[in-house]
Coordinates of C-alpha atoms and ligand atoms in Angstrom, one line a residue:
M650 CA 140.9 152.4 172.3
I651 CA 140.8 153.6 168.8
A652 CA 143.9 151.5 168.0
Y653 CA 141.7 148.4 169.0
I654 CA 138.9 149.6 166.7
E655 CA 141.2 149.7 163.6
R656 CA 143.0 146.5 164.5
F657 CA 139.7 144.5 165.0
V658 CA 137.8 146.3 162.1
H659 CA 140.4 145.7 159.6
G660 CA 140.8 142.3 160.7
N661 CA 137.4 141.7 159.5
D662 CA 137.6 139.9 156.0
V663 CA 133.9 139.5 155.0
E664 CA 134.2 137.7 151.8
S665 CA 133.3 139.6 148.6
M666 CA 130.2 137.7 148.2
P667 CA 127.1 139.7 147.2
E668 CA 124.9 141.6 149.9
L669 CA 121.7 139.4 150.6
D670 CA 118.6 140.8 149.6
S671 CA 115.6 140.7 151.8
T672 CA 113.5 138.7 150.0
E673 CA 116.1 135.7 150.5
E674 CA 115.6 136.0 154.2
D675 CA 112.6 133.8 154.9
G676 CA 114.0 130.4 156.4
A677 CA 114.2 127.9 153.6
G678 CA 114.8 130.8 151.1
L679 CA 117.9 130.9 152.6
L680 CA 119.2 127.5 151.6
P681 CA 121.1 128.2 148.6
L682 CA 123.3 130.5 150.7
F683 CA 123.9 128.0 153.3
K684 CA 125.0 125.6 150.7
G685 CA 127.5 128.2 149.6
L686 CA 129.0 128.2 152.7
E687 CA 130.1 124.6 152.9
L688 CA 129.5 124.0 156.8
Q689 CA 130.6 120.7 158.1
G690 CA 127.4 121.0 160.5
T691 CA 123.8 120.9 159.7
V692 CA 121.2 123.6 158.9
D693 CA 117.7 122.8 160.2
F694 CA 114.6 124.9 158.9
D695 CA 112.3 123.3 161.6
T696 CA 113.0 125.9 164.3
A697 CA 110.2 125.5 166.8
A698 CA 112.8 124.4 169.7
G699 CA 115.0 127.4 169.0
G700 CA 112.2 129.7 169.8
K701 CA 111.7 128.7 173.5
D702 CA 113.8 128.7 176.8
F703 CA 113.5 127.8 180.2
G704 CA 111.6 130.7 181.2
G705 CA 108.5 129.9 179.0
L706 CA 107.4 133.5 179.2
Q707 CA 108.6 134.3 175.5
S708 CA 108.7 132.7 172.3
S709 CA 110.4 133.7 168.8
K710 CA 111.1 131.6 166.2
P711 CA 114.5 131.9 164.2
L712 CA 114.7 131.4 160.5
A713 CA 117.3 128.6 160.6
M714 CA 118.9 126.6 163.3
I715 CA 122.6 125.8 162.7
R716 CA 124.3 122.8 164.3
P717 CA 128.0 123.6 163.8
A718 CA 130.7 121.0 163.8
S719 CA 133.5 123.6 164.0
V720 CA 134.5 127.1 165.0
D721 CA 134.7 127.8 161.2
D722 CA 131.1 126.9 160.9
V723 CA 130.4 129.6 163.5
A724 CA 132.4 132.0 161.7
R725 CA 131.1 131.4 158.2
V726 CA 127.3 131.8 159.7
I727 CA 128.2 135.1 161.2
K728 CA 129.9 136.4 158.1
L729 CA 126.5 135.2 156.3
A730 CA 124.4 137.4 158.6
S731 CA 126.7 140.3 158.0
R732 CA 125.9 140.3 154.5
S733 CA 122.4 141.3 155.0
S734 CA 121.0 144.3 156.4
H735 CA 119.1 142.7 159.1
L736 CA 120.1 139.2 159.9
T737 CA 121.0 138.4 163.3
V738 CA 123.0 135.4 165.0
A739 CA 122.3 134.0 168.6
A740 CA 124.5 131.5 170.2
Q741 CA 122.2 129.0 172.1
G742 CA 123.7 127.0 174.8
N743 CA 121.1 124.9 176.8
R744 CA 118.4 127.9 176.4
H745 CA 118.1 127.9 180.3
S746 CA 117.6 131.5 180.1
I747 CA 114.3 133.1 181.4
N748 CA 113.5 136.2 179.3
G749 CA 114.3 134.9 175.5
Q750 CA 118.3 136.0 175.7
A751 CA 119.2 133.5 173.4
M752 CA 116.4 134.1 170.9
A753 CA 117.0 135.3 167.6
H754 CA 113.8 136.5 166.2
Q755 CA 113.8 136.2 162.3
G756 CA 117.6 135.5 162.6
L757 CA 120.0 132.5 162.9
A758 CA 120.3 130.7 165.9
I759 CA 123.5 128.5 166.6
D760 CA 123.2 125.3 168.7
M761 CA 126.3 125.4 170.5
K762 CA 125.9 122.1 171.8
T763 CA 127.1 120.2 168.4
L764 CA 130.5 122.0 168.4
E765 CA 133.7 119.9 168.7
P766 CA 136.1 119.2 170.1
R767 CA 134.3 119.1 173.4
I768 CA 136.5 118.4 176.5
Q769 CA 140.5 117.9 176.3
V770 CA 142.1 117.7 179.8
D771 CA 145.7 119.2 179.5
P772 CA 148.5 116.4 180.6
S773 CA 149.6 119.0 183.3
G774 CA 146.3 118.6 184.8
A775 CA 146.5 122.3 185.3
H776 CA 143.5 123.2 182.8
V777 CA 141.0 121.8 180.6
D778 CA 139.8 123.0 177.1
V779 CA 136.1 122.8 176.6
S780 CA 134.0 123.6 173.8
G781 CA 131.6 126.8 174.5
G782 CA 128.9 124.3 174.2
A783 CA 129.8 121.5 176.4
L784 CA 127.5 121.2 179.6
W785 CA 129.1 121.6 183.0
E786 CA 127.9 118.2 183.8
E787 CA 129.8 116.7 181.1
V788 CA 133.0 118.6 182.4
L789 CA 132.5 117.2 185.9
K790 CA 132.0 113.8 184.8
R791 CA 134.8 113.7 182.5
C792 CA 137.4 115.5 184.6
V793 CA 136.6 113.7 187.8
S794 CA 136.3 110.1 186.6
D795 CA 139.0 110.0 184.1
H796 CA 141.6 112.3 185.7
G797 CA 140.4 113.1 189.4
L798 CA 140.4 116.6 188.7
A799 CA 137.7 119.5 189.1
P800 CA 137.1 122.9 188.0
R801 CA 137.1 125.2 191.2
S802 CA 133.9 127.4 190.6
W803 CA 130.5 125.8 189.8
T804 CA 126.8 126.9 189.2
D805 CA 124.3 125.1 191.3
Y806 CA 123.0 123.3 188.4
L807 CA 125.0 121.9 186.0
D808 CA 122.9 121.4 182.8
L809 CA 124.2 124.7 181.6
T810 CA 126.6 125.2 178.8
V811 CA 130.3 126.8 179.5
G812 CA 129.6 129.6 177.0
G813 CA 125.9 130.3 178.6
T814 CA 127.6 130.8 182.1
L815 CA 130.7 132.5 181.3
S816 CA 128.6 135.1 179.0
N817 CA 126.8 135.8 182.4
A818 CA 129.3 135.0 185.6
G819 CA 128.5 131.5 186.7
V820 CA 127.9 131.8 190.6
S821 CA 127.4 129.2 193.3
G822 CA 128.6 128.4 196.8
Q823 CA 132.5 128.2 195.9
A824 CA 132.5 131.8 194.4
F825 CA 133.3 133.3 197.9
R826 CA 136.7 131.8 197.6
Y827 CA 137.3 131.5 193.8
G828 CA 135.3 134.0 192.2
P829 CA 132.6 133.2 189.9
Q830 CA 133.2 130.9 186.8
T831 CA 134.4 134.0 184.7
E832 CA 137.5 134.4 187.1
N833 CA 138.5 130.6 186.6
V834 CA 139.1 130.9 182.9
T835 CA 142.7 131.8 181.3
E836 CA 141.9 131.7 177.7
L837 CA 139.2 131.8 175.4
E838 CA 138.7 131.2 171.7
V839 CA 136.1 133.7 170.2
V840 CA 134.4 134.5 167.1
T841 CA 133.4 138.1 167.0
G842 CA 130.5 139.7 165.3
N843 CA 132.9 140.4 162.3
G844 CA 133.2 136.6 161.7
D845 CA 136.7 136.8 163.0
V846 CA 138.2 134.1 165.1
F847 CA 140.6 135.1 168.0
V848 CA 142.4 133.2 170.9
C849 CA 142.3 135.9 174.0
S850 CA 143.5 135.8 177.2
P851 CA 144.6 138.6 179.8
K852 CA 147.6 138.9 177.9
Q853 CA 146.6 138.3 174.4
N854 CA 143.7 140.3 172.8
S855 CA 143.1 141.1 176.4
E856 CA 140.2 143.8 175.5
L857 CA 138.3 140.9 173.8
F858 CA 138.8 138.6 176.7
F859 CA 137.7 140.9 179.4
S860 CA 134.7 142.0 177.3
V861 CA 133.3 138.5 176.5
L862 CA 133.4 137.3 180.1
G863 CA 130.0 138.3 181.6
G864 CA 129.4 140.1 178.3
L865 CA 126.0 138.9 177.7
G866 CA 127.1 137.3 174.4
Q867 CA 127.3 140.9 173.0
F868 CA 130.7 140.9 171.7
G869 CA 131.6 137.2 170.5
I870 CA 130.8 133.6 170.7
I871 CA 132.9 131.5 172.9
T872 CA 133.7 128.5 171.1
R873 CA 136.4 127.4 173.6
A874 CA 137.5 128.2 177.1
R875 CA 140.3 127.1 179.1
I876 CA 139.2 126.3 182.6
L877 CA 141.4 126.0 185.7
L878 CA 141.6 123.0 187.4
Q879 CA 142.6 121.3 190.8
P880 CA 142.4 117.9 192.6
S881 CA 138.8 117.0 193.0
P882 CA 137.8 115.6 196.4
D883 CA 136.1 112.3 197.0
M884 CA 133.6 113.4 199.5
V885 CA 131.4 116.0 200.8
R886 CA 130.0 116.7 204.4
W887 CA 126.8 118.6 203.5
I888 CA 125.2 120.9 206.2
R889 CA 122.3 123.2 207.1
L890 CA 121.8 125.3 209.9
V891 CA 118.8 127.1 210.6
Y892 CA 118.6 130.9 212.0
S893 CA 115.6 133.0 213.1
E894 CA 117.5 136.1 213.3
F895 CA 118.6 137.7 209.9
S896 CA 121.4 139.4 211.7
D897 CA 122.9 136.3 213.1
F898 CA 122.6 134.6 209.7
T899 CA 124.1 137.4 207.8
A900 CA 126.9 137.7 210.4
D901 CA 128.0 134.2 210.3
A902 CA 127.7 134.1 206.5
E903 CA 129.8 137.1 206.1
F904 CA 132.1 135.8 208.8
L905 CA 132.6 132.6 206.9
V906 CA 133.1 134.1 203.5
S907 CA 135.6 136.8 204.5
G908 CA 138.0 134.2 205.9
G909 CA 137.1 135.4 209.6
A910 CA 138.2 131.7 210.7
N911 CA 141.4 130.2 210.0
D912 CA 139.8 127.2 208.5
S913 CA 136.8 127.5 206.2
F914 CA 134.1 125.5 204.4
D915 CA 134.3 124.9 200.8
Y916 CA 131.3 125.9 199.8
V917 CA 128.8 128.8 201.4
E918 CA 125.4 129.3 200.1
G919 CA 122.0 130.5 201.9
F920 CA 118.5 130.7 201.7
T921 CA 115.2 131.9 203.3
F922 CA 112.0 129.9 203.8
V923 CA 108.5 130.2 205.3
N924 CA 108.2 129.8 209.0
S925 CA 105.3 127.2 208.5
E926 CA 104.5 123.7 207.7
D927 CA 103.9 124.6 203.9
P928 CA 105.3 121.6 202.1
V929 CA 106.8 123.7 199.3
N930 CA 107.9 127.0 200.9
G931 CA 107.9 126.0 204.6
W932 CA 110.1 123.8 207.0
P933 CA 110.2 120.8 204.7
S934 CA 112.1 123.1 202.0
A935 CA 114.8 123.2 204.8
Q936 CA 115.3 119.4 205.5
L937 CA 118.3 117.6 203.7
H938 CA 116.7 114.2 203.9
P939 CA 113.2 112.9 203.9
D940 CA 114.1 110.7 206.8
H941 CA 115.4 113.8 208.9
P942 CA 112.4 116.3 208.9
F943 CA 112.8 119.8 210.1
D944 CA 112.3 120.1 213.8
R945 CA 110.1 123.4 214.5
T946 CA 110.8 122.9 218.2
H947 CA 114.5 124.1 217.6
V948 CA 113.6 127.7 216.6
P949 CA 112.2 130.1 219.0
P950 CA 108.7 130.8 219.5
T951 CA 109.1 134.5 218.9
D952 CA 110.6 134.1 215.6
G953 CA 109.1 136.0 212.2
P954 CA 107.3 134.9 209.3
V955 CA 110.5 133.8 207.5
L956 CA 113.6 131.8 208.6
Y957 CA 117.2 131.5 207.1
C958 CA 119.3 128.5 206.4
L959 CA 122.9 128.6 206.0
E960 CA 124.3 125.7 203.4
L961 CA 127.7 124.6 204.0
A962 CA 129.9 122.2 202.5
L963 CA 133.3 120.6 203.4
H964 CA 135.4 118.5 201.2
Y965 CA 137.4 115.5 202.0
S966 CA 139.1 112.5 200.6
N967 CA 138.4 108.8 201.3
H968 CA 141.8 108.7 203.3
H969 CA 140.5 111.1 205.7
R970 CA 139.1 109.7 209.0
R971 CA 135.5 110.3 209.8
S972 CA 136.2 111.3 213.4
A973 CA 138.9 114.0 211.9
V974 CA 136.0 115.4 209.4
D975 CA 133.6 115.4 212.5
K976 CA 136.2 117.5 214.6
R977 CA 136.8 120.0 211.7
V978 CA 133.1 120.7 211.2
E979 CA 132.6 120.9 215.0
R980 CA 135.4 123.4 215.3
M981 CA 134.2 125.5 212.3
A982 CA 130.3 125.5 213.1
G983 CA 130.7 125.2 216.8
A984 CA 131.2 129.0 217.2
L985 CA 128.1 130.0 214.8
R986 CA 125.1 131.2 216.0
Y987 CA 122.5 129.3 214.4
C988 CA 119.4 127.5 216.4
R989 CA 120.9 124.9 218.5
G990 CA 119.7 121.7 217.5
S991 CA 118.6 122.7 213.9
R992 CA 122.0 121.3 212.4
V993 CA 121.5 118.5 209.8
E994 CA 124.4 116.8 208.1
A995 CA 124.7 114.3 205.2
E996 CA 127.7 112.4 203.7
V997 CA 127.6 112.3 199.9
S998 CA 130.2 111.9 196.9
Y999 CA 131.6 115.1 195.4
V1000 CA 130.2 114.4 192.0
E1001 CA 126.5 113.6 193.9
F1002 CA 127.0 116.9 195.6
L1003 CA 127.4 118.9 192.5
L1004 CA 124.7 117.0 190.6
R1005 CA 122.3 117.7 193.6
V1006 CA 119.9 120.0 191.7
K1007 CA 119.5 117.5 189.2
R1008 CA 117.7 115.2 191.7
A1009 CA 115.4 118.1 192.3
E1010 CA 114.8 118.3 188.5
E1011 CA 114.0 114.7 188.3
E1012 CA 111.4 115.1 191.0
A1013 CA 110.1 118.5 189.2
K1014 CA 110.0 116.8 186.0
A1015 CA 108.0 113.7 187.6
N1016 CA 105.3 116.2 188.7
G1017 CA 105.1 118.3 185.9
M1018 CA 106.6 121.5 187.3
W1019 CA 109.9 121.4 185.7
D1020 CA 108.5 122.4 182.3
G1021 CA 106.0 125.1 183.1
P1022 CA 106.9 128.7 183.1
H1023 CA 109.5 130.1 185.5
A1024 CA 109.5 133.9 186.3
W1025 CA 112.7 134.0 188.0
L1026 CA 114.4 137.2 189.4
N1027 CA 118.0 137.3 190.2
L1028 CA 119.7 140.3 192.1
F1029 CA 122.9 141.4 193.6
V1030 CA 122.3 143.5 196.4
S1031 CA 124.9 145.4 198.5
K1032 CA 125.3 144.7 201.8
A1033 CA 124.4 148.0 203.0
H1034 CA 121.0 147.4 201.9
I1035 CA 120.4 143.7 202.5
A1036 CA 118.8 144.0 205.8
H1037 CA 116.1 146.6 204.7
F1038 CA 115.6 144.2 201.5
D1039 CA 114.9 141.4 204.2
A1040 CA 112.7 143.4 206.0
V1041 CA 110.6 144.8 202.9
V1042 CA 110.8 141.9 200.5
F1043 CA 111.3 138.5 202.2
K1044 CA 109.4 139.5 205.5
N1045 CA 106.7 141.3 203.8
I1046 CA 106.1 140.7 200.1
L1047 CA 107.3 137.2 199.8
K1048 CA 106.3 135.9 203.5
H1049 CA 104.3 133.3 202.1
G1050 CA 106.9 132.2 199.7
I1051 CA 107.3 132.0 196.0
G1052 CA 106.7 128.3 195.3
G1053 CA 110.4 127.5 194.9
P1054 CA 113.8 128.2 196.4
M1055 CA 114.7 131.9 197.7
L1056 CA 118.6 131.8 197.6
L1057 CA 120.3 134.6 199.7
Y1058 CA 124.2 134.3 200.3
P1059 CA 127.1 136.7 200.1
L1060 CA 130.0 137.2 197.7
L1061 CA 133.1 139.2 197.7
R1062 CA 133.8 142.0 195.2
S1063 CA 137.3 141.5 195.4
K1064 CA 137.1 138.1 193.7
W1065 CA 135.5 139.7 190.7
D1066 CA 137.9 141.5 188.1
S1067 CA 136.3 144.8 187.2
R1068 CA 137.7 144.6 183.6
K1069 CA 135.3 142.3 182.7
S1070 CA 131.9 143.2 181.5
V1071 CA 129.6 141.7 184.6
V1072 CA 128.0 144.6 186.4
L1073 CA 127.8 144.6 190.2
P1074 CA 126.2 146.9 192.8
T1075 CA 128.4 150.1 193.2
E1076 CA 129.6 150.2 196.8
G1077 CA 131.5 148.0 199.4
E1078 CA 133.2 144.5 199.5
I1079 CA 130.1 142.4 200.4
F1080 CA 127.1 142.0 198.2
Y1081 CA 124.4 139.2 198.2
L1082 CA 123.3 137.2 195.6
V1083 CA 119.0 136.9 196.0
A1084 CA 117.7 134.5 193.7
L1085 CA 113.7 134.2 193.2
L1086 CA 113.4 130.7 191.7
R1087 CA 109.7 130.3 191.4
F1088 CA 108.0 127.6 190.1
S1089 CA 104.6 127.5 188.9
F1090 CA 102.1 124.6 189.2
P1091 CA 98.5 123.8 190.2
Y1092 CA 98.9 124.6 193.8
P1093 CA 95.8 125.6 195.7
K1094 CA 96.4 128.6 197.7
G1095 CA 98.6 131.6 198.3
L1096 CA 100.4 131.2 195.1
L1097 CA 100.1 133.4 192.1
S1098 CA 99.7 133.2 188.3
V1099 CA 102.5 133.6 186.3
D1100 CA 101.6 136.9 185.3
E1101 CA 101.2 138.0 189.0
M1102 CA 104.5 136.6 189.6
I1103 CA 106.0 138.8 186.9
S1104 CA 104.2 141.7 188.4
Q1105 CA 105.6 141.1 191.8
N1106 CA 109.0 140.7 190.3
Q1107 CA 108.5 144.1 188.7
E1108 CA 107.1 145.7 192.0
I1109 CA 110.3 144.0 193.8
V1110 CA 112.8 145.9 191.5
E1111 CA 110.8 149.1 191.6
I1112 CA 110.9 149.0 195.6
C1113 CA 114.5 148.4 195.4
K1114 CA 114.7 151.5 193.2
R1115 CA 112.7 153.7 195.1
K1116 CA 114.3 152.9 198.3
G1117 CA 117.6 153.9 196.6
F1118 CA 119.3 150.3 197.5
D1119 CA 122.5 149.6 195.8
F1120 CA 121.5 146.6 193.6
K1121 CA 121.9 145.3 189.9
L1122 CA 120.1 142.5 188.2
Y1123 CA 121.9 139.4 187.5
L1124 CA 121.1 137.9 184.2
P1125 CA 119.4 141.0 183.2
Y1126 CA 117.0 141.8 180.9
Y1127 CA 115.0 145.0 180.5
G1128 CA 113.0 144.3 177.3
D1129 CA 114.0 146.9 174.6
N1130 CA 113.9 149.7 177.3
K1131 CA 117.4 151.2 176.1
E1132 CA 117.4 153.8 179.1
A1133 CA 117.0 150.8 181.5
W1134 CA 120.0 149.2 179.9
R1135 CA 122.0 152.3 180.4
Q1136 CA 121.1 152.7 183.8
H1137 CA 122.0 149.0 184.3
F1138 CA 125.5 149.5 183.0
G1139 CA 125.8 152.8 184.8
N1140 CA 129.3 154.3 184.7
Q1141 CA 130.4 151.0 182.5
W1142 CA 128.1 152.0 179.8
T1143 CA 130.5 153.9 177.8
R1144 CA 133.1 151.0 177.9
F1145 CA 130.5 148.6 177.1
Q1146 CA 129.1 150.5 174.0
Q1147 CA 132.8 151.0 172.7
R1148 CA 133.4 147.4 173.2
K1149 CA 130.6 146.7 171.1
A1150 CA 131.7 149.1 168.4
I1151 CA 134.7 147.2 167.9
F1152 CA 133.8 143.6 168.5
D1153 CA 130.2 143.4 167.0
P1154 CA 129.9 146.9 165.1
R1155 CA 126.5 145.7 163.2
A1156 CA 125.0 144.3 166.5
I1157 CA 124.5 140.8 165.0
L1158 CA 125.0 139.0 168.1
A1159 CA 122.8 138.0 171.0
P1160 CA 119.8 139.9 169.9
G1161 CA 117.6 138.6 172.5
L1162 CA 118.6 141.0 175.1
K1163 CA 117.7 144.1 172.9
I1164 CA 120.4 146.0 174.1
F1165 CA 121.3 147.2 170.7
S1166 CA 119.5 147.5 167.5
R1167 CA 121.1 145.6 164.4
N1168 CA 122.4 148.3 162.0
W1169 CA 123.7 148.0 158.7
Q1170 CA 127.1 148.6 157.5
P1171 CA 128.3 147.1 154.2
P1172 CA 131.1 144.6 154.5
S1173 CA 134.4 146.3 154.1
Ligands
FAD73 P1 121.6 130.2 177.0 O1 120.4 130.3 178.1 O2 121.3 129.4 175.9 O3 122.4 131.4 176.5 C1 122.2 132.7 177.6 C2 122.8 133.7 176.9 O4 124.4 133.4 176.7 C3 122.2 134.1 175.5 O5 122.4 135.6 175.4 C4 123.1 133.6 174.6 O6 123.1 133.9 173.1 C5 124.5 133.4 175.0 N1 125.2 132.4 174.9 C6 125.1 131.1 175.0 N2 126.3 130.3 174.6 C7 127.3 131.3 174.4 C8 128.5 131.0 173.9 N3 129.1 130.0 173.8 N4 129.3 132.3 173.5 C9 128.6 133.6 173.8 N5 127.6 133.6 174.2 C10 126.7 132.4 174.2 N6 123.4 130.8 187.0 C11 124.4 130.9 187.9 O7 125.2 131.9 188.0 N7 124.2 129.9 189.1 C12 123.7 129.2 189.1 O8 123.8 128.3 190.2 C13 122.6 129.0 188.3 N8 121.6 128.1 188.4 C14 120.6 127.7 187.2 C15 119.6 126.6 187.6 C16 118.7 126.6 186.7 C17 117.8 125.4 186.7 C18 118.6 127.5 185.5 C19 117.6 127.4 184.4 C20 119.5 128.6 185.3 C21 120.6 128.9 186.2 N9 121.4 129.7 186.3 C22 122.4 129.8 187.3 C23 121.5 130.7 185.2 C24 122.3 130.5 184.1 O9 123.7 130.4 184.4 C25 122.0 131.2 183.0 O10 120.7 131.4 182.2 C26 122.7 130.9 181.5 O11 122.8 131.8 180.6 C27 122.2 129.6 181.1 O12 123.0 129.0 180.1 P2 122.7 128.2 178.9 O13 123.8 127.4 178.5 O14 121.4 127.5 178.9 O15 122.6 129.5 178.0

């Protein structure tokens, strides 16, 4: 580890410019310094947008918003910050964080979306080089429409940047097979907190590569990612199966993701919903198409307060006969224990399937729900405790719903490389993603105010702790509670700190997470 520290720290050639004094650090007062940087991109001192995020729970204005044109711009901005005693730098993707993770209070925000070059598909078709600020939707459209190729692992929603999801994990229904998005990257270009630019991969500057993936932006800014590609299918058979018993739902979901069958679906997710006619939280939330409403008579009258839905997809090409696809679906779904008659299916193009949340976004925007605050909570819960979690949280605390989706599906630890920085529950091969995607809107009864939602999230986390559940927050945030961060990382905390000391010793990067405090070391 020491050898690494020396190599990376000595590689830091912070220019011999004078140290910044604090009086210069007041927005427009920084202008002459930016002029000296000779950026190819632009600097904006109207920073209101840079102080907000999708969560809408926090706001904190940066001093300046930099729109870089190149990796050199990013490096120069970080070097500028390193000359001050307290300037920080936040890479901002699409600011779809919930708790201010991409904010830089009184610091410098870098809008990664302007970075070039954006998307270059390798002539071999094996991979694509993508700017850290490219949206996944751009990647999808470009790769599929121009080349008939696609990345293997996605998020449900694609208006997120490549650098933003790779800093966390990037999880969706393909992760059981290919791992999260962080497992589908073979090379990165990164600017460290020292302002140095490195290309890294599992073989070259590997410590930096593994640190940055899932590293919450703490070790470097991803300016380019090399993402694996495969031939894209044309069509998707999209299927939903409803369960009244939690044990049947989890047994089938685990069977499918563990490769229990010879043939398997290409996408496996699931969610829980309220067993009522409530239009937002109840049966209508499980229907695939408004023309095919959920038929309550298919679930037994003895069922509980919540039901479960397995969401599956099978890829196929235009040249496949429909009857052959029907047969495959029948063979794979026939043995599952869902409530007979509850199965609904739709045929959509591959691109339409991957853009399915965009449709929901358009509807939510139209009725004003998209732009309100979002007190979301994401957890990874070990299989050992998921039934208990269901009993205490879904069937009890959340039995009336949350005003949005409650995702619940299994993932496999063996698909996650432990050298990367993502933190998982400690035991067992299977763990569950639990995503409480709350929307707040003027809905008459049963729903909570935003403050009550936040308290309910805290209550759920406290219950998990009290009951000794093996769980971790996904997309974590603990305010400035340093002890909570230490507990979050558990036995990985020492490694995380060491990596910080190597790659961002002044704690310049990603200040919005408040894991480390900015410290002052004069440029060497
Ligand atoms: P930002 O919010 O802008 O940034 C997030 C963090 O990453 C910040 O700390 C920031 O400083 C850092 N960062 C940003 N860009 C870079 C970079 N280039 N290099 C280094 N650090 C960087 N997640 C899933 O896994 N699966 C899902 O299906 C999923 N669906 C979502 C749907 C919606 C509607 C929303 C709002 C979020 C969803 N997320 C999902 C969560 C999402 O992956 C994270 O919030 C992600 O960080 C947001 O990406 P962003 O580009 O907006 O990043």
